[in-house]
XYZ file of C-alpha atoms in Angstrom:
270
model
C 103.868 217.370 -87.044
C 102.722 214.257 -85.081
C 99.283 213.593 -82.926
C 98.026 210.569 -81.252
C 94.136 209.990 -81.149
C 91.906 207.102 -79.678
C 90.056 205.033 -82.320
C 86.614 206.597 -83.037
C 87.333 210.086 -82.306
C 87.130 212.985 -84.788
C 90.039 215.475 -85.586
C 89.981 218.285 -88.027
C 92.611 219.031 -90.751
C 93.102 222.204 -92.110
C 95.377 224.102 -94.441
C 95.768 227.575 -95.765
C 96.750 228.312 -99.694
C 98.981 231.748 -100.087
C 101.486 233.217 -102.259
C 104.615 235.641 -101.288
C 103.644 239.090 -101.689
C 105.393 242.439 -100.629
C 105.330 242.697 -97.007
C 104.409 238.907 -96.384
C 102.060 236.576 -98.122
C 98.557 236.795 -99.666
C 95.840 234.405 -99.373
C 94.356 232.551 -102.228
C 90.796 232.203 -102.290
C 88.881 229.400 -104.970
C 91.362 226.777 -104.978
C 90.632 223.241 -105.066
C 92.072 221.147 -102.537
C 91.649 217.318 -101.467
C 92.513 215.846 -98.278
C 94.517 212.559 -98.850
C 95.866 209.771 -96.566
C 98.546 207.099 -96.407
C 99.072 204.093 -94.150
C 102.385 202.590 -92.976
C 101.197 199.628 -95.279
C 100.744 201.532 -98.389
C 102.609 203.571 -100.845
C 99.593 204.939 -102.426
C 97.851 207.971 -101.040
C 93.964 207.788 -100.984
C 91.386 210.585 -100.972
C 89.399 211.184 -97.600
C 86.195 213.002 -98.084
C 84.989 215.710 -100.569
C 87.058 217.961 -102.712
C 86.715 221.120 -101.108
C 87.635 224.945 -102.224
C 89.295 227.431 -100.057
C 87.365 230.261 -99.026
C 88.152 234.388 -98.982
C 90.838 233.670 -96.213
C 92.415 231.006 -98.473
C 91.573 228.165 -95.859
C 90.001 224.951 -96.244
C 89.166 221.978 -93.614
C 87.864 219.030 -92.895
C 86.643 216.784 -90.243
C 87.190 212.897 -90.552
C 87.618 209.941 -88.218
C 91.139 208.193 -88.386
C 90.867 204.454 -88.312
C 94.471 203.615 -89.067
C 97.993 205.221 -88.410
C 99.287 207.083 -91.259
C 100.022 210.467 -92.533
C 97.426 213.128 -93.835
C 98.387 215.736 -96.615
C 96.375 218.641 -98.353
C 96.661 218.885 -102.126
C 95.866 221.952 -103.831
C 95.232 221.479 -107.730
C 96.643 223.536 -110.364
C 95.015 226.340 -111.937
C 95.674 228.826 -115.041
C 97.213 231.122 -112.270
C 98.925 228.648 -109.726
C 100.881 225.349 -109.799
C 99.694 222.410 -108.085
C 101.006 222.171 -104.260
C 100.842 219.826 -101.160
C 101.465 220.739 -97.652
C 103.842 218.826 -95.357
C 102.570 215.339 -94.277
C 100.978 215.650 -90.733
C 101.305 211.943 -88.906
C 98.470 210.842 -86.897
C 98.886 207.736 -84.665
C 95.558 205.787 -83.855
C 95.350 204.515 -80.184
C 92.829 201.515 -79.689
C 89.914 202.168 -77.512
C 90.835 199.588 -74.774
C 87.929 199.140 -71.805
C 88.156 196.689 -69.256
C 84.880 196.095 -67.007
C 85.327 196.906 -63.198
C 86.243 194.236 -61.155
C 87.393 194.898 -57.227
C 86.675 191.309 -55.929
C 87.565 187.771 -56.722
C 86.715 184.548 -54.894
C 89.939 182.176 -53.736
C 90.338 179.227 -55.796
C 87.658 180.132 -58.266
C 87.860 181.103 -61.994
C 86.960 184.729 -62.170
C 86.893 186.416 -65.621
C 88.647 189.555 -66.649
C 86.450 190.881 -69.500
C 86.177 193.901 -71.664
C 86.080 195.695 -75.280
C 89.001 196.914 -78.014
C 88.128 198.656 -81.204
C 89.193 197.865 -83.720
C 88.988 194.464 -82.767
C 91.337 193.567 -85.510
C 94.344 193.166 -86.065
C 95.065 192.934 -81.914
C 97.109 191.092 -79.870
C 96.140 191.347 -76.055
C 98.602 190.627 -72.996
C 97.155 190.357 -69.418
C 99.548 191.329 -66.949
C 100.372 190.940 -63.389
C 102.041 193.301 -61.037
C 104.648 191.116 -59.365
C 107.059 192.634 -57.000
C 107.013 196.007 -58.641
C 107.378 194.347 -62.171
C 104.408 193.815 -64.501
C 104.676 190.417 -65.801
C 102.767 188.614 -68.687
C 100.502 185.872 -67.357
C 98.071 185.511 -70.657
C 97.890 186.249 -74.329
C 95.090 186.154 -76.545
C 93.100 187.845 -79.600
C 90.142 189.511 -79.417
C 86.865 187.856 -80.700
C 84.380 190.438 -82.166
C 85.834 193.077 -80.181
C 85.527 191.638 -76.959
C 88.065 189.579 -74.678
C 88.182 187.671 -71.377
C 90.935 186.450 -69.498
C 90.284 183.624 -66.965
C 92.101 184.196 -63.184
C 91.852 181.659 -60.368
C 93.361 183.544 -57.038
C 95.185 181.099 -54.610
C 96.176 183.411 -51.851
C 93.766 185.985 -49.772
C 95.736 189.177 -51.007
C 95.173 192.610 -53.584
C 96.296 191.620 -56.860
C 97.075 194.228 -59.530
C 96.168 193.402 -62.976
C 96.109 195.371 -66.694
C 95.412 194.449 -70.211
C 98.016 195.641 -73.078
C 97.211 195.831 -76.784
C 100.551 195.541 -78.069
C 99.573 197.321 -81.515
C 100.420 197.010 -85.108
C 102.037 198.928 -87.902
C 98.235 200.168 -88.372
C 97.671 201.004 -84.615
C 99.801 202.121 -81.725
C 100.156 200.207 -78.429
C 97.914 201.106 -75.229
C 97.540 200.089 -71.902
C 94.157 199.757 -69.989
C 93.342 201.109 -66.535
C 94.910 198.770 -63.600
C 92.416 196.815 -61.597
C 92.986 196.322 -58.019
C 91.241 192.713 -56.901
C 90.907 191.753 -53.504
C 90.926 188.270 -53.219
C 88.094 187.176 -50.840
C 86.698 183.683 -49.563
C 84.709 181.825 -51.883
C 81.079 180.347 -51.252
C 81.499 176.914 -49.949
C 78.721 174.114 -50.338
C 78.281 170.527 -49.995
C 80.705 168.511 -52.243
C 83.888 171.363 -52.137
C 87.276 170.902 -51.421
C 90.262 172.451 -50.468
C 92.358 174.102 -47.811
C 89.705 176.790 -47.443
C 87.261 173.962 -46.532
C 89.872 172.818 -43.809
C 90.231 176.394 -42.317
C 86.454 176.486 -42.011
C 86.142 173.157 -40.257
C 88.983 174.115 -37.768
C 87.359 177.444 -37.234
C 83.990 175.927 -36.238
C 85.547 173.118 -34.155
C 87.299 176.068 -32.143
C 83.979 177.416 -32.012
C 82.749 174.166 -30.355
C 80.595 173.549 -33.157
C 79.845 169.601 -34.033
C 81.771 169.517 -37.318
C 82.670 165.372 -37.098
C 86.309 164.220 -38.019
C 88.852 166.840 -39.270
C 88.596 167.037 -43.379
C 88.967 169.195 -46.312
C 85.739 168.039 -47.870
C 82.552 169.904 -47.144
C 80.273 167.040 -46.171
C 77.282 166.921 -44.303
C 78.575 167.248 -40.947
C 79.782 170.519 -42.202
C 76.639 171.548 -43.583
C 74.844 171.241 -40.279
C 77.370 172.802 -38.435
C 77.168 176.116 -40.581
C 73.446 176.119 -40.359
C 73.607 175.768 -36.672
C 76.371 178.781 -36.854
C 74.051 180.735 -39.136
C 71.201 180.376 -36.683
C 73.201 181.635 -33.667
C 74.444 184.532 -35.957
C 70.631 185.662 -36.994
C 71.871 185.267 -40.818
C 69.918 182.934 -43.513
C 70.148 179.480 -42.695
C 71.005 177.465 -46.082
C 74.323 175.564 -44.922
C 76.827 177.215 -47.387
C 79.481 179.316 -46.067
C 79.310 182.687 -48.140
C 80.814 185.910 -47.636
C 78.330 186.431 -44.663
C 79.383 183.488 -42.962
C 83.236 184.253 -43.266
C 82.840 187.822 -41.986
C 80.993 186.474 -38.666
C 83.312 183.904 -38.293
C 86.176 186.723 -37.414
C 83.970 188.195 -34.660
C 80.985 185.661 -34.213
C 78.253 185.847 -31.458
C 79.054 183.252 -28.790
C 75.900 181.099 -27.631
C 75.321 181.006 -23.936
C 73.242 178.584 -22.124
C 70.046 179.842 -20.598
C 70.366 177.324 -17.826
C 73.685 176.932 -17.094
C 75.408 174.004 -14.823
C 78.266 174.196 -12.441
C 80.029 171.078 -13.883
C 79.868 168.733 -17.035
C 77.820 169.189 -20.209
C 74.330 170.626 -20.825
C 72.148 170.248 -23.586
C 69.133 173.179 -24.682
């Protein structure tokens, strides 16, 4: 038989010793039995746990935690009345315990870490995969360090991206795939000195709302700092001159200031 268990989980291995008798079989009690295990990388059987003795029903059992792929077998020792005998090998596949930390949003044009843990940490090779047009594509590879890992992503567009981590497995452990992360790319927090297309988009939006943003630019200079501060004041949010998530949200549906003392024509300053 064959079964798969997650690394660190407990399994129970049991066997029954019996001999043919009239009308069926008869359980054999008092037999010494040992549980043995062999990995795909070895030709030798190794004892697992203590030697047990069959009970009145001829049964014996062990509780163990498999660490490696392999076969388990119960060996009954010979006695003056019975020959030695062994059960059919039972195949146990061990799947690494792979955990990816939750991540639902990531700022655009900014390095963000996808992190997690895997046990056992070695030997192992991890692939970061991204869903592209319905197909999973590997975008990064690395080995875990002390059972932990981190991949760096830097989204370039406002969209929802799906990622997963795959442990490709070895002869000693099976392949396993993490849960899928659905990451929504959001505006990054812009501050003095930043550059990029999102800075230009911020300039264009504030300019359209008639804030004094200075000459057209994709660099976050003092003109934009002052314009953002003024925008934050009008919206009633914290005035720090940085374009964070609160600023981006309000840029979509901003409060529009109105003159308290409007004039018929020309410009007015209050």
